[in-house]
Tab-separated table of C-alpha atoms and ligand atoms in Angstrom:
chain	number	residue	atom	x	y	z
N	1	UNK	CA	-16.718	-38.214	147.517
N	2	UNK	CA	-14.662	-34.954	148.825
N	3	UNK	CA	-11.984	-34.207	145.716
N	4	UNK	CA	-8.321	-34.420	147.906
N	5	UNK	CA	-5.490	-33.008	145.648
N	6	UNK	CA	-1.883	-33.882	146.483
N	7	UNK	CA	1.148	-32.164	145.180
N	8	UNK	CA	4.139	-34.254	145.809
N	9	UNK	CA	7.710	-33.567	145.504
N	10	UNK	CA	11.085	-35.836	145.585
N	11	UNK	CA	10.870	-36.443	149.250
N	12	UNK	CA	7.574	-38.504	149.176
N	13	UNK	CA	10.122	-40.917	147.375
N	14	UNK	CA	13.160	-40.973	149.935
N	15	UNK	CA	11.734	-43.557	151.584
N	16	UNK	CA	12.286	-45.650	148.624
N	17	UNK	CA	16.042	-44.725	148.188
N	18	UNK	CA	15.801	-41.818	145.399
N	19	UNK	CA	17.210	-39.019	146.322
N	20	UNK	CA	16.071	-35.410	147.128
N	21	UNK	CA	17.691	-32.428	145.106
N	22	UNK	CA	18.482	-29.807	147.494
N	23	UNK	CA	19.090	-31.461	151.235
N	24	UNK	CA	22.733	-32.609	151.525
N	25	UNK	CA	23.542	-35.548	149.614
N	26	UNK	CA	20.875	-34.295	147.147
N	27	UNK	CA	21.477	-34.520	143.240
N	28	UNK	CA	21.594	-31.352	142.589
N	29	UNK	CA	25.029	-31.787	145.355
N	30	UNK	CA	26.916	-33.513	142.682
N	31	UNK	CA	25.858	-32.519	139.257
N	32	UNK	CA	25.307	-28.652	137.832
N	33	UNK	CA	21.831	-28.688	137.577
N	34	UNK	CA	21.922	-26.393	134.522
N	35	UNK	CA	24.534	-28.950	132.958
N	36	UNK	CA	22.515	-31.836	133.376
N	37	UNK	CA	18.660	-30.443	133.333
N	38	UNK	CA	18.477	-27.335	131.375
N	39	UNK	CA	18.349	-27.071	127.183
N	40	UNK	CA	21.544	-25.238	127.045
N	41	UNK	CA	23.460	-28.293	128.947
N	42	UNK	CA	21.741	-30.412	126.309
N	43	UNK	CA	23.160	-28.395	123.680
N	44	UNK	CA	26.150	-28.630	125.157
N	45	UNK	CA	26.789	-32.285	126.385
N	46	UNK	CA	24.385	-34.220	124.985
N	47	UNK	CA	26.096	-37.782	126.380
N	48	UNK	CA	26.382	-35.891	130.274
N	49	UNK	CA	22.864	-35.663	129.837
N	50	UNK	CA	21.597	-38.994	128.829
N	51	UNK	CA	24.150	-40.572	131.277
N	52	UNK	CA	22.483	-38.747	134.623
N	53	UNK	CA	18.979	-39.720	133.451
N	54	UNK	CA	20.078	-43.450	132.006
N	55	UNK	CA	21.590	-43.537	135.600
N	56	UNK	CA	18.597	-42.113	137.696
N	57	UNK	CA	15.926	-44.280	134.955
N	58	UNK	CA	18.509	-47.745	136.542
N	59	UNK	CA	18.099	-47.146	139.925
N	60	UNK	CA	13.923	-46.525	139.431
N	61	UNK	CA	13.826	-50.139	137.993
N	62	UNK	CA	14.490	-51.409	141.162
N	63	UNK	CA	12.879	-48.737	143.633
N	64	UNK	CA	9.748	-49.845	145.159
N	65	UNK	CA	7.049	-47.215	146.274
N	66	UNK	CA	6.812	-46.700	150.427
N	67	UNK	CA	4.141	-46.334	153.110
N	68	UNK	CA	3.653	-42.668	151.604
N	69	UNK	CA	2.702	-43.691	148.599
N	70	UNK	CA	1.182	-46.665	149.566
N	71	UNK	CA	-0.858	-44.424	151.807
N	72	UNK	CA	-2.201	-41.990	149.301
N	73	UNK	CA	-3.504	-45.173	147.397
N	74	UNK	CA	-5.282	-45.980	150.892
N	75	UNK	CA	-7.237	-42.387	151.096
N	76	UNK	CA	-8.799	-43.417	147.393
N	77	UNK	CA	-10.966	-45.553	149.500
N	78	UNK	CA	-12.316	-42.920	151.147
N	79	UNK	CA	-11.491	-39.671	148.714
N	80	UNK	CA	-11.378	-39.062	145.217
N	81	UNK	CA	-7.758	-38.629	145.075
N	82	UNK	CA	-5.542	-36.506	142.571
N	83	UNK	CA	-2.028	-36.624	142.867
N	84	UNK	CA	-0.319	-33.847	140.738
N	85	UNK	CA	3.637	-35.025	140.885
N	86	UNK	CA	6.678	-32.695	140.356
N	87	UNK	CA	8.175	-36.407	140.307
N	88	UNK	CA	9.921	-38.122	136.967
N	89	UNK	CA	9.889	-41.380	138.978
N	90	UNK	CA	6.675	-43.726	138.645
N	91	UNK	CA	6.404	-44.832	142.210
N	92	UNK	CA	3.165	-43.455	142.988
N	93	UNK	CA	1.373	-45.461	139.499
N	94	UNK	CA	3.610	-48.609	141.068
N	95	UNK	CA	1.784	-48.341	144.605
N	96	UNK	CA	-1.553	-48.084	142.881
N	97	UNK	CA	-2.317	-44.348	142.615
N	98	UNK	CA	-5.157	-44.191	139.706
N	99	UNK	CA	-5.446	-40.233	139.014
N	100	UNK	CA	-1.547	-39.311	138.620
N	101	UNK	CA	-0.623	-35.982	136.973
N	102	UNK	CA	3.294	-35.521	136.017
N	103	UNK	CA	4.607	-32.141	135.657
N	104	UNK	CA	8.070	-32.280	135.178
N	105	UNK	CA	7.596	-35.558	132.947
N	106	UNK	CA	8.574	-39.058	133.243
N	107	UNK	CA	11.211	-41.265	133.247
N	108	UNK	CA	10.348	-44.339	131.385
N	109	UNK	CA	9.481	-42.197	128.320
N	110	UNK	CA	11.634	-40.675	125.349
N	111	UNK	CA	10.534	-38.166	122.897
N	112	UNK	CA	11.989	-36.641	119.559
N	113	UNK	CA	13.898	-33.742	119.395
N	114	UNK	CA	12.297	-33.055	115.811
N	115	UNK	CA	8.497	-33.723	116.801
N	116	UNK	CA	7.717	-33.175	120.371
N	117	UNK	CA	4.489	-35.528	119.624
N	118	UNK	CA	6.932	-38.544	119.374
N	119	UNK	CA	6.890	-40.137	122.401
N	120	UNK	CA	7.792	-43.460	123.537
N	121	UNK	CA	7.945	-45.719	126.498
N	122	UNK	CA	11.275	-46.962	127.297
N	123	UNK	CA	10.611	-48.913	130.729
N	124	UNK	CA	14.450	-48.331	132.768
N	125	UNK	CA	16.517	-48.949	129.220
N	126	UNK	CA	19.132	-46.192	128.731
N	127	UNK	CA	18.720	-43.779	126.004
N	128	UNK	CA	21.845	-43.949	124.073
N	129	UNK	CA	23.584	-40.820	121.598
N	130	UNK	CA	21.943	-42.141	118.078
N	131	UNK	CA	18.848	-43.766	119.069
N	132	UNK	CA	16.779	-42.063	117.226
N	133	UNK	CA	12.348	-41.391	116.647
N	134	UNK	CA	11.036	-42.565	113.137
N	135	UNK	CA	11.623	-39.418	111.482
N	136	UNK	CA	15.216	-39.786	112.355
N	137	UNK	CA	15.864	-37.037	114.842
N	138	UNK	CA	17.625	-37.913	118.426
N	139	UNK	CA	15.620	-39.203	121.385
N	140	UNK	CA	16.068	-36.964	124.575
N	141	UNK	CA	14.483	-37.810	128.027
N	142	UNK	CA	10.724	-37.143	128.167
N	143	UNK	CA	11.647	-34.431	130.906
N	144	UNK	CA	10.787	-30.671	131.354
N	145	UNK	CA	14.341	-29.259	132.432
N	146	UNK	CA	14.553	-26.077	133.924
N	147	UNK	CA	13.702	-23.214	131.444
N	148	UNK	CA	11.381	-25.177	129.439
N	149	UNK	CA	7.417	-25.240	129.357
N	150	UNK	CA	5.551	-27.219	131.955
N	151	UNK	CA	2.784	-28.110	129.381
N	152	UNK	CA	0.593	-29.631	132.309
N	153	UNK	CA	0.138	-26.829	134.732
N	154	UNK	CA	-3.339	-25.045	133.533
N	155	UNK	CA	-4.063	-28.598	134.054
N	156	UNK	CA	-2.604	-29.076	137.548
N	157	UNK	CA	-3.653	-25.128	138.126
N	158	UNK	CA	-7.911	-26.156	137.192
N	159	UNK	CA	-7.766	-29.448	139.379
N	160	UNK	CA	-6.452	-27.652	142.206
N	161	UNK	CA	-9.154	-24.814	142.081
N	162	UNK	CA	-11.389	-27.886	142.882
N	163	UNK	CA	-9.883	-29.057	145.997
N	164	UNK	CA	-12.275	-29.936	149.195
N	165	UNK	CA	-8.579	-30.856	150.519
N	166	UNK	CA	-5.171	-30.147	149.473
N	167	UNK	CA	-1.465	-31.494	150.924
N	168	UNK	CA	1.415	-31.107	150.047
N	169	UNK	CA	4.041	-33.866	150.344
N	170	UNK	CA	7.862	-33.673	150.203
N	171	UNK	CA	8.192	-30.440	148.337
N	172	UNK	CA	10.806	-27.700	149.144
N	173	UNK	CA	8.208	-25.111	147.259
N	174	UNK	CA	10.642	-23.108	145.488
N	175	UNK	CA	10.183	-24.504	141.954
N	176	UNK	CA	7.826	-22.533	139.663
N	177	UNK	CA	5.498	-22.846	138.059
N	178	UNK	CA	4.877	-25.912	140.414
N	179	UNK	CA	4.566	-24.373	143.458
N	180	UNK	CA	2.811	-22.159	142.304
N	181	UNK	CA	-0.652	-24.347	142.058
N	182	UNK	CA	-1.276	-23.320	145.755
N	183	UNK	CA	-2.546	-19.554	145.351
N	184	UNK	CA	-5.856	-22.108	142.959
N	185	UNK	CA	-6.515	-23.418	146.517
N	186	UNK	CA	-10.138	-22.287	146.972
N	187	UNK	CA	-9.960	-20.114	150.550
N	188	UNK	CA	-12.149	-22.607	152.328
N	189	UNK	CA	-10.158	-25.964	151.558
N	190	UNK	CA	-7.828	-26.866	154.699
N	191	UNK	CA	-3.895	-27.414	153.333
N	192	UNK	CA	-1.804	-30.037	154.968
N	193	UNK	CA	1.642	-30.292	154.856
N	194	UNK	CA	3.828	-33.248	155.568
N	195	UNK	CA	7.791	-32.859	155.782
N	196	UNK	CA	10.448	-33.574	158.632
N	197	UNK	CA	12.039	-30.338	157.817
N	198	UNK	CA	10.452	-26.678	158.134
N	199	UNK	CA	9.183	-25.811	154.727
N	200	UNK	CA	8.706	-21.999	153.395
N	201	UNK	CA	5.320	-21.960	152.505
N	202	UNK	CA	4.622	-19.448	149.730
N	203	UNK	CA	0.889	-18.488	150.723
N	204	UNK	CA	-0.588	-16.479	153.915
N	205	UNK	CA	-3.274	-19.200	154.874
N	206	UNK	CA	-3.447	-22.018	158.302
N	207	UNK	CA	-1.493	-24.794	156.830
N	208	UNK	CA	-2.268	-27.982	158.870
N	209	UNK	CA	1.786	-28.941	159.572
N	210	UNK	CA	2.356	-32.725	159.971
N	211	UNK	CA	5.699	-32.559	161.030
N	212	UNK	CA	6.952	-36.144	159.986
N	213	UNK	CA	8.102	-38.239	157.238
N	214	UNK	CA	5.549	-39.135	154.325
N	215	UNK	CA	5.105	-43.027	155.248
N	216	UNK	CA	4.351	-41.767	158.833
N	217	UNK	CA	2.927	-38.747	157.869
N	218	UNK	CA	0.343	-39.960	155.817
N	219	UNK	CA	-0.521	-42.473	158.247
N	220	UNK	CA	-0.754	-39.123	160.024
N	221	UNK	CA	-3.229	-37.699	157.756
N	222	UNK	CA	-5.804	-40.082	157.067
N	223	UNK	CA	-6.373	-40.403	160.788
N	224	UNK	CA	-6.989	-36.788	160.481
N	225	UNK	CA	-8.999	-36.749	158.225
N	226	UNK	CA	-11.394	-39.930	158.852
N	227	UNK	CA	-11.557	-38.704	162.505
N	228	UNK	CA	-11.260	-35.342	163.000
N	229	UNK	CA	-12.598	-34.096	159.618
N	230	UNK	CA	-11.962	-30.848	158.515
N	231	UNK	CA	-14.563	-28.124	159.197
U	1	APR	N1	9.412	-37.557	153.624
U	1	APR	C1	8.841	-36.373	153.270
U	1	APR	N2	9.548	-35.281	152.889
U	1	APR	C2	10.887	-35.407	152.872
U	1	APR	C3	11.566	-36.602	153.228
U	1	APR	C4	10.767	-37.704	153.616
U	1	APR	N3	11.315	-38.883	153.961
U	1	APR	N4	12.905	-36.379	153.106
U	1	APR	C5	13.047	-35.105	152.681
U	1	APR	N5	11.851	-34.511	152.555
U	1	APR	C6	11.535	-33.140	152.111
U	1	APR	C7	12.632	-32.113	152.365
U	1	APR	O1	12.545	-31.600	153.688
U	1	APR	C8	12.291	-31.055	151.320
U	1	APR	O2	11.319	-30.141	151.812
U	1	APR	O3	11.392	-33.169	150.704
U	1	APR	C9	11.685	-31.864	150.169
U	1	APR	C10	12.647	-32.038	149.006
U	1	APR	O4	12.851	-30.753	148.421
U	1	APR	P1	13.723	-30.663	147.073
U	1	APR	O5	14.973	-31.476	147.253
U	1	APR	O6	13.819	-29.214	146.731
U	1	APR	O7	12.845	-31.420	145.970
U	1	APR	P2	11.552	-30.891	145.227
U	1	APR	O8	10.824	-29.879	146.048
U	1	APR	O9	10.807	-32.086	144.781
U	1	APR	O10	12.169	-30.163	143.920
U	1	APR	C11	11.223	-29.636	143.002
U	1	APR	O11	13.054	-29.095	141.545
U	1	APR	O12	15.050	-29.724	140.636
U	1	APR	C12	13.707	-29.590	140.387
U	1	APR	O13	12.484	-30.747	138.780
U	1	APR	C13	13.092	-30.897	140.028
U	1	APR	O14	10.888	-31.695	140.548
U	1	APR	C14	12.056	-31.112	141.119
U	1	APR	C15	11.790	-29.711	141.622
């Protein structure tokens, strides 16, 4: 089966009622994103911090994955699909998605702040100021905020350099090192793109532009591709 890597951002989950972080009405709208997702905000307001992600991990519990993500569970029938995430939320495993690679982490887990290899699954229950690991040192969200290590992107980098087809899905592209995947795209894979908006694309290459929404864009795609294969 042709390997099809997917790199998906927060709008392959608008659908399902999470918000985006930079269109209007986006997160990053109403909260300082270095007060709420960066190490120094952490530092300094530990409970602002574990109330925006107790209050995004609440609303997830009830989210429900879309056609877009339903979709990209669809093309396993036909591809060997990788899906390499910049998303906390875990509406792509919920759909059915087998091969699911988070780089920005997760939201049902926690991990110590004294032994990064302390991680636990917490499902949608808040993280509260004093829950603590086993070696006693606070639980923080198991999230890479913005100045930290993405531990996962040789990772993401290596199964993209083995792409017969790559798309990207509800990504602005101007988060590194995420975006940054796209320059492993071998020269001869095809790249599509599905987004309602015009997206900045960081590479001088044909990008395949499915100008729609991911349920419908997806759709979109795997007509594409089961009928008018790639070259
Ligand atoms: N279907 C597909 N794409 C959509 C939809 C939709 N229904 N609605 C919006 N979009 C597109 C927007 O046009 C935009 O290109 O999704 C993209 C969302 O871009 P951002 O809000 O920048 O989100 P994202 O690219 O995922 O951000 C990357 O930034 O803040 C960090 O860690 C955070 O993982 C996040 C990273």
């Amino acid at each position: 089966m042709k390997k099809l890597v997917v790199l998906t951002g927060s709008g392959i989950s608008a659908e399902s009622g999470l918000k985006t972080f930079r269109e209007s009405g986006g997160l990053w709208e109403n909260y300082d994103v270095m007060e709420v997702a960066s190490y120094a905000g952490w530092t300094q307001n530990m409970e602002l911090v574990l109330q925006f992600y107790n209050e995004r991990r609440t609303q997830l519990r009830d989210a429900q994955p879309n056609n877009g993500h339903r979709g990209l569970v669809e093309l396993q029938k036909y591809f060997d699909v990788q899906i390499i995430t910049q998303n906390v939320d875990n509406l792509h495993e919920k759909a059915g998605s087998k091969n699911v690679l988070h780089l920005h982490g997760v939201l049902t887990r926690a991990r110590s702040t004294g032994d990064p290899e302390l991680v636990y699954d917490i499902g949608y229950e808040p993280i509260k100021p004093g829950d603590k690991c086993e070696k006693g040192f606070q639980l923080r969200p198991d999230i890479v905020w913005f100045g930290e290590a993405v531990p996962a992107i040789e990772e993401a980098a290596s199964l993209t350099s083995t792409a017969d087809i790559f798309v990207v899905i509800g990504t602005s592209m101007v988060v590194y090192p995420a975006t940054g995947i796209i320059d492993y795209v071998p020269k001869n894979t095809p790249v599509y793109l599905i987004d309602p908006n015009d997206v900045a694309v960081p590479i001088y290459r044909h990008i395949h532009f499915i100008r729609e929404k991911a349920g419908a864009g997806v759709e979109k795609l795997l007509k594409q591709l089961l009928h008018e294969p790639p070259k």
